[in-house]
XYZ file of C-alpha atoms in Angstrom:
670
model
C 60.601 -101.738 71.322
C 59.690 -101.801 75.036
C 60.640 -98.605 76.919
C 61.854 -99.095 80.461
C 59.792 -96.774 82.673
C 61.344 -94.725 85.515
C 60.460 -95.354 89.095
C 58.250 -92.403 89.179
C 56.577 -93.323 85.839
C 55.849 -96.836 87.129
C 54.109 -95.405 90.138
C 52.034 -92.894 88.057
C 50.989 -95.742 85.677
C 49.384 -97.912 88.304
C 48.111 -101.018 86.501
C 50.467 -101.504 83.566
C 49.266 -100.852 80.063
C 50.830 -104.017 78.870
C 50.404 -107.302 80.506
C 53.658 -108.112 82.298
C 55.417 -111.555 82.078
C 54.883 -114.027 84.905
C 57.454 -113.725 87.710
C 59.301 -116.652 89.305
C 59.058 -116.760 93.089
C 62.408 -115.290 94.217
C 64.820 -117.915 95.671
C 65.297 -117.507 99.504
C 62.239 -115.450 100.073
C 60.280 -116.213 103.351
C 57.033 -117.510 101.844
C 53.767 -116.986 103.734
C 52.171 -120.355 104.885
C 49.560 -121.754 102.639
C 46.070 -120.669 103.931
C 43.210 -122.877 104.571
C 41.266 -124.319 101.598
C 37.938 -122.981 102.808
C 35.969 -121.873 99.754
C 33.485 -123.981 97.814
C 33.726 -124.248 94.087
C 31.291 -121.395 93.635
C 33.149 -119.245 96.037
C 36.359 -119.896 94.167
C 34.819 -118.636 90.934
C 33.674 -115.677 92.988
C 37.225 -115.085 94.253
C 38.493 -115.102 90.691
C 35.862 -112.747 89.478
C 36.866 -110.464 92.270
C 40.570 -110.661 91.458
C 40.123 -110.124 87.642
C 37.918 -107.023 87.904
C 41.317 -105.102 88.342
C 42.250 -105.847 84.837
C 41.026 -105.475 81.256
C 39.059 -108.356 79.846
C 41.519 -109.181 77.202
C 43.916 -110.351 79.899
C 41.380 -112.536 81.693
C 41.885 -115.770 79.848
C 45.466 -115.839 80.729
C 45.195 -114.489 84.302
C 42.249 -116.584 85.327
C 44.288 -119.783 84.986
C 47.193 -118.211 86.719
C 45.075 -116.934 89.695
C 43.290 -120.174 90.018
C 46.722 -121.745 90.380
C 47.711 -119.204 93.088
C 44.435 -119.830 94.988
C 44.950 -123.561 94.825
C 48.659 -123.489 95.921
C 48.569 -120.673 98.415
C 45.040 -120.297 99.509
C 45.071 -116.688 98.224
C 45.497 -114.517 95.081
C 48.372 -112.431 95.528
C 48.956 -111.544 91.733
C 52.790 -112.150 91.878
C 53.348 -111.106 88.287
C 52.110 -107.450 89.089
C 54.787 -106.815 91.737
C 56.696 -103.790 90.609
C 60.241 -104.216 89.310
C 61.777 -101.566 91.352
C 63.216 -102.085 94.773
C 60.574 -101.754 97.488
C 62.208 -99.453 100.194
C 61.651 -96.201 101.903
C 63.127 -93.659 99.533
C 63.484 -89.944 100.340
C 60.175 -88.120 100.340
C 61.442 -86.067 97.303
C 61.898 -89.208 95.181
C 58.064 -89.922 95.003
C 55.833 -88.391 92.335
C 53.228 -86.326 94.118
C 51.191 -83.159 93.994
C 51.220 -82.842 97.750
C 54.059 -83.719 100.210
C 51.565 -85.501 102.558
C 50.848 -88.138 99.740
C 54.572 -88.609 99.146
C 55.161 -89.286 102.873
C 52.480 -91.926 102.818
C 54.030 -93.592 99.737
C 57.289 -93.736 101.652
C 55.603 -95.359 104.581
C 53.846 -97.889 102.340
C 57.084 -98.860 100.717
C 58.865 -99.140 104.025
C 56.319 -101.596 105.257
C 57.036 -103.904 102.127
C 60.791 -103.564 102.230
C 62.264 -107.173 102.436
C 64.520 -106.016 105.224
C 61.445 -105.006 107.203
C 58.541 -107.265 106.147
C 57.997 -110.858 107.227
C 56.589 -112.096 103.997
C 57.095 -109.355 101.377
C 56.067 -111.268 98.292
C 52.548 -111.670 99.884
C 52.564 -108.082 101.141
C 52.635 -109.224 104.807
C 54.607 -107.026 107.055
C 54.538 -109.089 110.349
C 52.469 -111.401 112.564
C 52.104 -114.098 109.887
C 49.032 -112.350 108.375
C 49.440 -108.570 109.090
C 49.036 -107.255 105.392
C 49.664 -103.917 103.853
C 47.398 -104.928 100.750
C 45.749 -108.081 99.722
C 47.343 -108.112 96.252
C 49.775 -106.235 94.166
C 47.095 -104.807 92.075
C 45.811 -102.933 95.176
C 49.346 -101.675 95.759
C 49.751 -100.289 92.176
C 46.307 -98.613 92.276
C 46.900 -97.049 95.734
C 50.307 -95.588 94.833
C 48.811 -94.185 91.496
C 46.019 -92.486 93.469
C 48.634 -91.051 95.896
C 50.604 -89.614 92.966
C 47.451 -87.856 91.849
C 45.820 -86.793 95.025
C 45.544 -83.077 95.907
C 45.251 -81.330 99.058
C 41.449 -81.186 99.095
C 40.888 -84.803 98.301
C 40.936 -88.046 100.377
C 41.789 -91.567 99.346
C 39.465 -94.192 100.939
C 41.004 -97.779 101.363
C 38.671 -100.633 102.119
C 40.762 -103.534 103.643
C 43.634 -102.895 101.068
C 41.354 -101.842 98.156
C 41.620 -98.286 97.045
C 37.984 -97.299 96.563
C 39.015 -94.031 95.081
C 39.663 -90.270 95.577
C 36.823 -88.238 96.938
C 36.468 -84.492 97.136
C 37.052 -83.326 100.858
C 38.995 -80.375 102.326
C 42.490 -79.379 103.159
C 41.753 -80.178 106.965
C 40.604 -83.676 106.113
C 42.845 -86.682 106.239
C 44.593 -87.546 102.846
C 43.875 -91.196 103.499
C 41.242 -93.251 105.510
C 42.068 -96.904 106.036
C 39.822 -99.528 107.388
C 40.836 -103.265 107.684
C 38.655 -106.147 108.637
C 35.559 -104.204 109.626
C 33.219 -107.089 109.711
C 29.620 -107.485 110.947
C 30.097 -108.832 114.584
C 28.601 -112.210 113.877
C 31.163 -112.667 111.005
C 34.269 -112.088 112.846
C 35.372 -115.621 113.835
C 38.925 -116.848 112.585
C 37.287 -118.908 109.713
C 35.500 -115.777 108.557
C 38.789 -114.068 108.065
C 39.964 -117.065 106.135
C 36.911 -117.081 103.958
C 36.502 -113.437 103.195
C 40.238 -112.840 102.820
C 40.362 -115.620 100.309
C 37.447 -113.948 98.393
C 39.512 -110.846 98.266
C 37.086 -108.649 100.112
C 38.846 -108.090 103.496
C 42.189 -108.361 105.207
C 43.881 -108.459 108.507
C 45.945 -105.225 108.900
C 47.487 -106.254 112.128
C 48.288 -103.043 114.096
C 50.557 -101.073 112.060
C 50.964 -103.093 108.784
C 47.747 -102.023 107.208
C 48.044 -98.551 108.443
C 51.567 -98.069 106.897
C 53.155 -97.284 110.354
C 55.428 -100.247 110.977
C 59.086 -99.296 111.467
C 60.656 -102.655 111.882
C 61.311 -104.380 115.404
C 62.424 -101.102 116.791
C 58.616 -100.287 117.062
C 58.392 -102.848 119.960
C 61.936 -102.811 121.257
C 61.266 -99.892 123.568
C 57.962 -101.264 125.009
C 59.604 -104.572 125.407
C 62.740 -102.848 127.088
C 60.362 -100.964 129.431
C 58.428 -104.181 130.243
C 61.691 -106.227 130.901
C 63.282 -103.497 132.989
C 60.317 -103.065 135.177
C 59.562 -106.731 135.441
C 63.067 -107.173 136.879
C 62.440 -104.163 139.266
C 59.369 -106.156 140.553
C 61.271 -109.375 141.338
C 64.816 -108.201 142.236
C 65.881 -106.667 145.429
C 66.500 -102.915 145.132
C 70.050 -102.371 143.782
C 70.276 -105.903 142.389
C 71.304 -106.055 138.754
C 69.551 -108.119 136.007
C 73.144 -109.214 134.852
C 73.261 -112.852 134.772
C 69.597 -113.247 135.155
C 67.485 -115.145 132.540
C 64.577 -113.898 130.520
C 63.205 -116.789 128.578
C 60.732 -116.320 125.725
C 59.905 -117.324 122.236
C 59.395 -115.849 118.806
C 61.862 -113.992 116.449
C 59.450 -112.847 113.732
C 58.550 -109.297 112.863
C 57.414 -107.910 116.389
C 58.679 -110.667 118.499
C 62.214 -110.258 116.952
C 62.754 -107.231 119.114
C 62.867 -109.281 122.393
C 66.726 -110.217 122.302
C 67.592 -106.552 121.561
C 65.504 -105.409 124.480
C 66.962 -107.921 126.783
C 70.484 -106.625 125.988
C 69.319 -103.083 126.737
C 67.795 -104.369 129.933
C 71.154 -106.034 130.791
C 69.992 -109.675 131.208
C 70.473 -113.025 129.641
C 67.811 -113.517 126.868
C 66.892 -116.919 125.496
C 64.631 -116.690 122.704
C 63.338 -119.878 120.923
C 62.365 -119.757 117.358
C 61.307 -122.847 115.161
C 61.943 -121.154 111.874
C 65.685 -121.066 111.099
C 65.172 -118.395 108.392
C 63.695 -115.921 111.073
C 66.291 -116.574 113.607
C 69.251 -116.292 111.138
C 67.689 -112.936 109.832
C 67.524 -111.351 113.364
C 71.124 -112.728 113.923
C 72.438 -111.149 110.703
C 70.597 -107.897 111.444
C 72.525 -107.786 114.892
C 69.246 -108.170 117.005
C 70.507 -111.251 118.616
C 74.085 -112.137 119.579
C 74.339 -115.883 119.267
C 72.610 -118.784 117.336
C 72.402 -122.260 118.865
C 70.512 -125.269 117.523
C 71.596 -127.909 119.996
C 70.011 -128.139 123.410
C 73.135 -129.477 125.146
C 75.178 -126.579 123.958
C 72.330 -124.148 124.949
C 72.340 -125.474 128.510
C 76.125 -125.158 128.733
C 76.183 -121.730 127.299
C 73.415 -120.377 129.596
C 75.065 -121.836 132.672
C 78.349 -120.143 131.706
C 76.418 -116.817 131.086
C 74.903 -117.061 134.485
C 78.279 -117.861 136.328
C 79.967 -114.928 134.619
C 76.856 -112.553 134.998
C 76.765 -111.870 131.313
C 74.513 -109.605 129.189
C 73.967 -111.732 126.176
C 70.998 -112.680 123.824
C 70.706 -116.276 122.350
C 68.617 -117.509 119.803
C 67.754 -121.190 120.102
C 66.395 -122.768 116.793
C 64.008 -125.190 118.102
C 60.755 -125.234 120.112
C 60.282 -123.187 123.296
C 58.543 -126.026 125.185
C 61.841 -128.157 125.036
C 63.565 -125.186 126.620
C 61.168 -124.808 129.436
C 61.204 -128.564 130.154
C 65.026 -128.941 129.906
C 65.736 -125.925 132.001
C 63.535 -127.347 134.683
C 65.349 -130.667 134.554
C 68.620 -128.995 134.584
C 67.633 -126.825 137.573
C 68.343 -123.517 135.582
C 66.398 -120.698 137.320
C 64.276 -118.477 135.197
C 63.775 -115.042 136.472
C 61.337 -113.738 133.916
C 59.303 -115.738 131.435
C 56.861 -114.892 128.670
C 56.069 -115.814 125.073
C 55.712 -113.637 121.968
C 54.727 -116.159 119.209
C 51.881 -115.272 117.024
C 49.086 -116.978 118.833
C 46.538 -114.579 117.350
C 47.114 -116.924 114.266
C 47.496 -120.344 115.986
C 46.464 -122.580 113.109
C 48.268 -121.035 110.186
C 51.941 -120.842 111.400
C 51.570 -118.568 114.373
C 52.694 -121.302 116.807
C 54.315 -124.644 116.189
C 53.823 -128.055 117.846
C 56.631 -129.612 119.797
C 58.394 -132.909 118.560
C 57.555 -132.181 114.986
C 59.928 -130.605 112.488
C 59.217 -127.041 111.144
C 58.802 -128.667 107.618
C 56.444 -131.327 108.709
C 54.420 -128.706 110.576
C 54.118 -126.677 107.468
C 53.002 -129.698 105.657
C 50.293 -130.431 108.263
C 49.046 -126.901 107.844
C 48.505 -127.326 104.081
C 47.308 -130.906 104.112
C 46.012 -131.965 107.503
C 44.879 -128.838 109.298
C 42.768 -130.560 111.832
C 45.785 -132.883 112.835
C 47.860 -129.735 113.000
C 45.331 -128.008 115.387
C 45.255 -130.943 117.595
C 49.001 -131.074 118.091
C 49.177 -127.272 118.615
C 46.655 -127.627 121.366
C 48.415 -130.568 122.947
C 51.602 -128.542 122.863
C 49.918 -125.474 124.558
C 48.937 -127.786 127.395
C 52.369 -129.037 127.763
C 53.846 -125.515 127.478
C 51.504 -124.353 130.296
C 52.487 -127.288 132.492
C 56.173 -126.503 132.101
C 55.674 -122.826 132.810
C 53.664 -123.820 136.030
C 56.564 -125.813 137.198
C 58.910 -122.918 136.885
C 56.585 -120.422 138.510
C 56.296 -122.774 141.462
C 59.998 -122.233 141.903
C 59.675 -118.494 141.886
C 59.604 -117.544 138.087
C 57.708 -114.334 137.240
C 55.579 -115.307 134.133
C 53.614 -112.712 132.257
C 51.462 -112.954 129.232
C 52.768 -110.652 126.421
C 49.337 -109.969 124.964
C 49.947 -112.407 122.094
C 47.051 -114.576 123.259
C 49.038 -117.295 124.800
C 47.036 -117.595 127.986
C 43.763 -117.264 125.967
C 44.647 -120.058 123.414
C 46.230 -122.204 126.229
C 42.882 -121.893 128.143
C 40.934 -122.970 125.005
C 43.304 -125.986 124.654
C 42.504 -127.084 128.153
C 45.764 -125.795 129.717
C 46.143 -125.173 133.394
C 46.122 -121.415 133.119
C 43.020 -120.340 134.954
C 42.811 -118.702 138.335
C 40.830 -120.356 141.214
C 37.800 -118.386 140.351
C 37.632 -120.002 136.915
C 37.240 -116.503 135.304
C 40.616 -114.835 135.246
C 44.035 -116.159 134.204
C 46.447 -117.207 136.887
C 49.182 -115.098 135.255
C 48.818 -111.337 134.603
C 49.055 -109.566 131.185
C 52.158 -107.340 131.095
C 49.694 -104.430 130.594
C 47.989 -105.513 133.980
C 50.992 -105.552 136.003
C 53.544 -103.058 134.206
C 52.567 -100.955 131.216
C 48.968 -100.198 132.152
C 49.444 -98.688 135.659
C 53.004 -97.377 134.964
C 52.554 -96.010 131.574
C 49.275 -95.995 129.685
C 47.342 -94.646 132.782
C 49.694 -91.726 132.910
C 49.535 -91.152 129.164
C 52.842 -92.629 128.207
C 52.898 -94.648 125.078
C 54.786 -95.363 121.906
C 55.290 -92.089 119.953
C 57.171 -92.508 116.951
C 58.590 -90.390 113.939
C 60.211 -91.045 110.564
C 62.623 -88.634 108.980
C 61.077 -88.390 105.406
C 64.272 -87.210 103.875
C 65.773 -90.570 104.551
C 69.023 -88.881 105.834
C 70.469 -90.425 108.896
C 71.888 -87.108 109.918
C 68.232 -86.009 110.272
C 67.542 -88.945 112.724
C 70.466 -87.872 114.775
C 69.311 -84.242 115.001
C 65.706 -85.466 115.973
C 67.162 -87.704 118.654
C 69.013 -84.646 120.001
C 65.942 -82.471 119.910
C 63.759 -85.136 121.606
C 66.392 -85.594 124.382
C 66.759 -81.845 124.997
C 62.802 -81.424 125.273
C 62.496 -84.504 127.630
C 65.260 -83.172 129.903
C 63.412 -79.802 130.192
C 60.053 -81.452 130.968
C 61.466 -83.847 133.520
C 62.891 -80.920 135.507
C 59.259 -79.827 136.218
C 57.499 -83.152 136.231
C 55.801 -84.538 139.381
C 57.311 -87.399 141.282
C 54.841 -89.767 139.880
C 56.283 -89.781 136.444
C 60.009 -89.257 137.138
C 60.873 -92.851 136.552
C 58.998 -92.819 133.158
C 60.853 -89.623 132.102
C 64.199 -90.995 133.133
C 63.841 -94.231 131.300
C 62.923 -92.449 128.084
C 65.728 -89.924 128.390
C 68.154 -92.987 128.852
C 66.503 -94.607 125.883
C 66.862 -91.737 123.500
C 70.438 -91.043 124.468
C 71.490 -94.631 123.752
C 69.188 -95.240 120.743
C 71.814 -94.790 117.958
C 74.392 -97.028 119.594
C 71.815 -99.746 119.931
C 71.501 -99.782 116.116
C 67.776 -99.927 116.147
C 67.128 -98.732 112.582
C 65.743 -101.280 109.881
C 64.413 -99.662 106.915
C 63.259 -96.122 107.236
C 65.197 -93.559 109.432
C 62.755 -94.017 112.291
C 62.683 -93.602 116.143
C 60.329 -94.461 118.866
C 60.131 -93.472 122.468
C 57.324 -93.480 125.159
C 55.955 -90.021 125.888
C 52.812 -88.559 127.366
C 50.761 -85.788 125.543
C 52.880 -82.969 126.777
C 56.129 -84.717 125.629
C 54.533 -85.663 122.255
C 53.294 -82.174 121.591
C 56.511 -80.324 122.663
C 58.802 -82.731 120.784
C 56.604 -82.415 117.692
C 56.637 -78.684 117.789
C 60.367 -78.646 118.196
C 60.628 -80.846 115.082
C 58.259 -78.531 113.067
C 60.502 -75.495 114.236
C 63.609 -77.241 113.051
C 61.964 -78.058 109.636
C 60.958 -74.375 109.299
C 64.475 -73.383 110.026
C 65.787 -75.867 107.394
C 67.717 -77.822 109.958
C 65.969 -81.035 108.891
C 63.620 -82.401 106.237
C 59.969 -83.336 106.693
C 59.013 -85.593 109.507
C 56.155 -88.168 109.708
C 54.699 -88.649 113.238
C 52.766 -91.705 114.305
C 52.455 -94.316 117.024
C 51.906 -97.882 117.615
C 48.217 -98.638 118.148
C 49.547 -100.425 121.195
C 49.067 -97.186 123.183
C 46.986 -95.175 125.713
C 43.815 -94.780 123.679
C 44.141 -96.352 120.316
C 43.112 -99.889 121.150
C 40.397 -101.708 122.929
C 41.800 -105.226 123.652
C 40.430 -106.856 126.796
C 43.478 -109.258 127.091
C 46.188 -106.700 126.395
C 45.829 -102.932 126.059
C 42.833 -102.530 128.130
C 43.370 -105.495 130.479
C 43.792 -103.180 133.479
C 40.242 -101.714 132.942
C 38.160 -103.215 135.693
C 34.692 -101.445 135.390
C 33.372 -104.135 132.946
C 33.955 -102.046 129.773
C 37.221 -103.713 128.606
C 35.107 -105.633 126.045
C 33.758 -102.432 124.498
C 35.357 -100.600 121.576
C 34.015 -97.040 122.035
C 37.507 -95.646 122.859
C 39.141 -96.910 119.643
C 36.442 -95.677 117.396
C 36.399 -92.253 119.091
C 40.214 -92.172 118.678
C 40.227 -92.572 114.964
C 37.093 -90.308 114.322
C 38.565 -87.664 116.805
C 41.991 -87.725 115.141
C 40.477 -87.460 111.655
C 39.007 -83.938 112.315
C 41.813 -82.733 114.437
C 44.455 -82.742 111.860
C 45.722 -86.315 111.137
C 47.149 -86.746 107.542
C 45.780 -90.273 107.559
C 43.830 -92.508 109.892
C 43.044 -96.219 110.242
C 40.725 -98.510 112.126
C 41.378 -102.208 112.266
C 39.750 -105.583 113.499
C 42.467 -107.938 114.723
C 45.650 -106.448 115.871
C 48.191 -108.479 117.869
C 45.671 -110.713 119.774
C 43.415 -111.997 116.886
C 40.532 -111.494 114.541
C 37.516 -110.533 116.389
C 39.466 -109.947 119.734
C 40.399 -106.413 119.481
C 39.653 -103.057 117.633
C 42.605 -100.695 117.201
C 42.888 -97.086 115.510
C 45.991 -95.315 114.293
C 47.124 -92.287 112.671
C 49.992 -90.684 110.805
C 50.822 -86.843 110.647
C 53.137 -85.128 108.241
C 55.149 -82.226 109.761
C 56.382 -79.759 107.060
C 57.525 -76.706 109.169
C 54.277 -74.725 108.492
C 52.082 -72.961 110.986
C 49.225 -75.167 109.901
C 51.262 -78.314 110.849
C 51.791 -76.669 114.346
C 48.010 -76.219 114.794
C 47.358 -79.736 113.774
C 49.781 -81.294 115.990
C 48.707 -79.373 119.139
C 45.006 -80.257 118.444
C 45.354 -83.836 117.425
C 48.041 -85.134 119.850
C 46.323 -83.655 122.784
C 43.140 -85.548 122.032
C 44.893 -88.733 120.848
C 46.321 -89.302 124.274
C 43.783 -87.779 126.523
C 40.796 -89.752 125.077
C 42.271 -92.769 126.564
C 43.352 -91.255 129.877
C 39.824 -90.113 130.344
C 38.475 -93.481 129.726
C 40.939 -95.057 132.090
C 40.089 -92.421 134.608
C 36.349 -93.219 134.401
C 37.246 -96.883 134.945
C 38.617 -95.576 138.499
C 42.173 -96.081 137.678
C 44.020 -93.830 140.154
C 47.053 -93.132 137.973
C 44.781 -92.025 135.136
C 42.633 -89.866 137.504
C 45.895 -88.127 138.605
C 46.944 -87.642 134.836
C 43.628 -86.290 133.516
C 43.182 -83.798 136.509
C 46.821 -82.634 135.723
C 45.963 -82.155 132.053
C 42.674 -80.344 132.836
C 44.624 -77.910 134.971
C 47.010 -77.231 131.909
C 44.237 -77.161 129.282
C 41.212 -74.987 130.323
C 39.029 -76.134 127.543
C 39.413 -79.759 128.558
C 36.479 -80.826 130.860
C 36.278 -84.619 131.593
C 33.694 -86.552 133.748
C 35.458 -87.704 136.858
C 34.217 -90.928 138.797
C 33.136 -90.847 142.334
C 34.302 -93.701 144.577
C 31.894 -96.090 146.426
C 32.775 -97.449 149.773
C 33.011 -101.307 149.787
C 31.048 -101.461 153.067
C 27.968 -100.059 151.317
C 27.919 -102.614 148.620
C 29.044 -105.556 150.918
C 26.063 -105.042 153.191
C 23.533 -105.438 150.446
C 21.714 -108.621 149.822
C 22.341 -109.138 146.060
């Protein structure tokens, strides 16, 4: 007689003691694209050996055939039959079996990243971006959760690209978990290297917050997108003019890009967002992230013209290709104030971007069966896409690259996106024009927290605490950051009514080091009083100092160092010995394998004096590491911010740059 194990016992068991029966693929699940068939026959045997080492030998005969079929059909071995039977979702921290609360909080965050309401391809353990994985397979998930149920406060779990290498003795001050994803030797960091070594089961693409367990659903980017869209309109509209009735045209409704229509609503404009995958568009509509669904171009044109005439605030998902929208709006003389793109162009050949004039289903067939033809059609579409954008910008549209590698891949496809110097792009990155000088250089970035109790009332209380702290700080803030402070106060006051929560009870806002530390201390004090339960702190890697990404996060670094990765490496090392509960470092992120290095952290607040010590030490460094680098690059805003921080923090001493007169250099013969 088989005994049904409880949720806690299933976690503590890890790999089951009895071989579970095969599982049928669930109907209606959003399946990940089939990956490239890139392994030789010998390498496929090696991939199977690598997968089977998780299991006892008596299971190998049966599992070898099954895993070989998965590798053939999907290009990866996901081990579907080992997916746990319990619902994957963020439970209360008290529901997890653990010897320390830090470990239970990490389990909560892992399960949230795999929640079907949150994850893009949950059956394949992919959270967002088409390939941003939490683990490579279900055996890794089971082992990691088992280790976390056993870990004590003087041990550290080391995870290599999803694989739980094991528990090692450390100390109470050490991180409980250290995560690396995709850390390749530089000469093996091309896209096909990811395809090959991921298929072998030895590395993975952790995106930015998937493989570091810090993804909180589209809310994680809603705020950044809102700030970007609001300030983009401020750049193009006359002072006092409203965004109402003005168009923001973009593409993508997947994991991260799904935030765009919600951000457009908050920014008070008309948002038109094209999405080729009907399931993704429908999911966002059902979740309330987009107001209307339209799959007919004539209907879209009529609806947009009506919205313009009535100066509406509305978000519209168009089920179709974005290139058709750009071209049709040009023909129909529909003026676009803001244009961008947030498709997954870091992953252009495996479903991150789809060619025009081909159905979604046919495109997926080409990915599987004729990848070279698919690539040709994608590149032809990128050229056509760029041409359409150029026509609109000639009429006055403000177009910005949203750091998704649109301009990079368009240039590689031969699209007309280069500036006259043949080196730079003709359109700015949104970090160059907006988030870099206005936010990152001043230390403002995506601070986030999760109420580990799972109680919505705790989230309401933390919202109120954060708003109170920000109001107090703003009263004494210099003029240079008043706009940033006000935008974030407005955001946090309206956060609940915008219905941003998907999965865990989480919140995000942009704050500088002072704001993060004071908000975190206020949370810790509230936990100590018993007003709220434990809180997990974190941030997006898309921040002041976590990421070195030359075409996005560090695109406004002009001293030649934007292609270096020292900042991100120092970030994760520095956070690890200053109090982080877990740290992560990734190759890949939102702009592509080999294009970026990004580091992240998680920190559990439990109301203790030790948590207060940790948050002050770690959050100060986590932000000011990046401000110091940006100041050294001669960014005026960062120079102002780091001098202000040094005045507040006597033991902070940062090397400051000396300026050079242009005349001295211009008179040299070089």
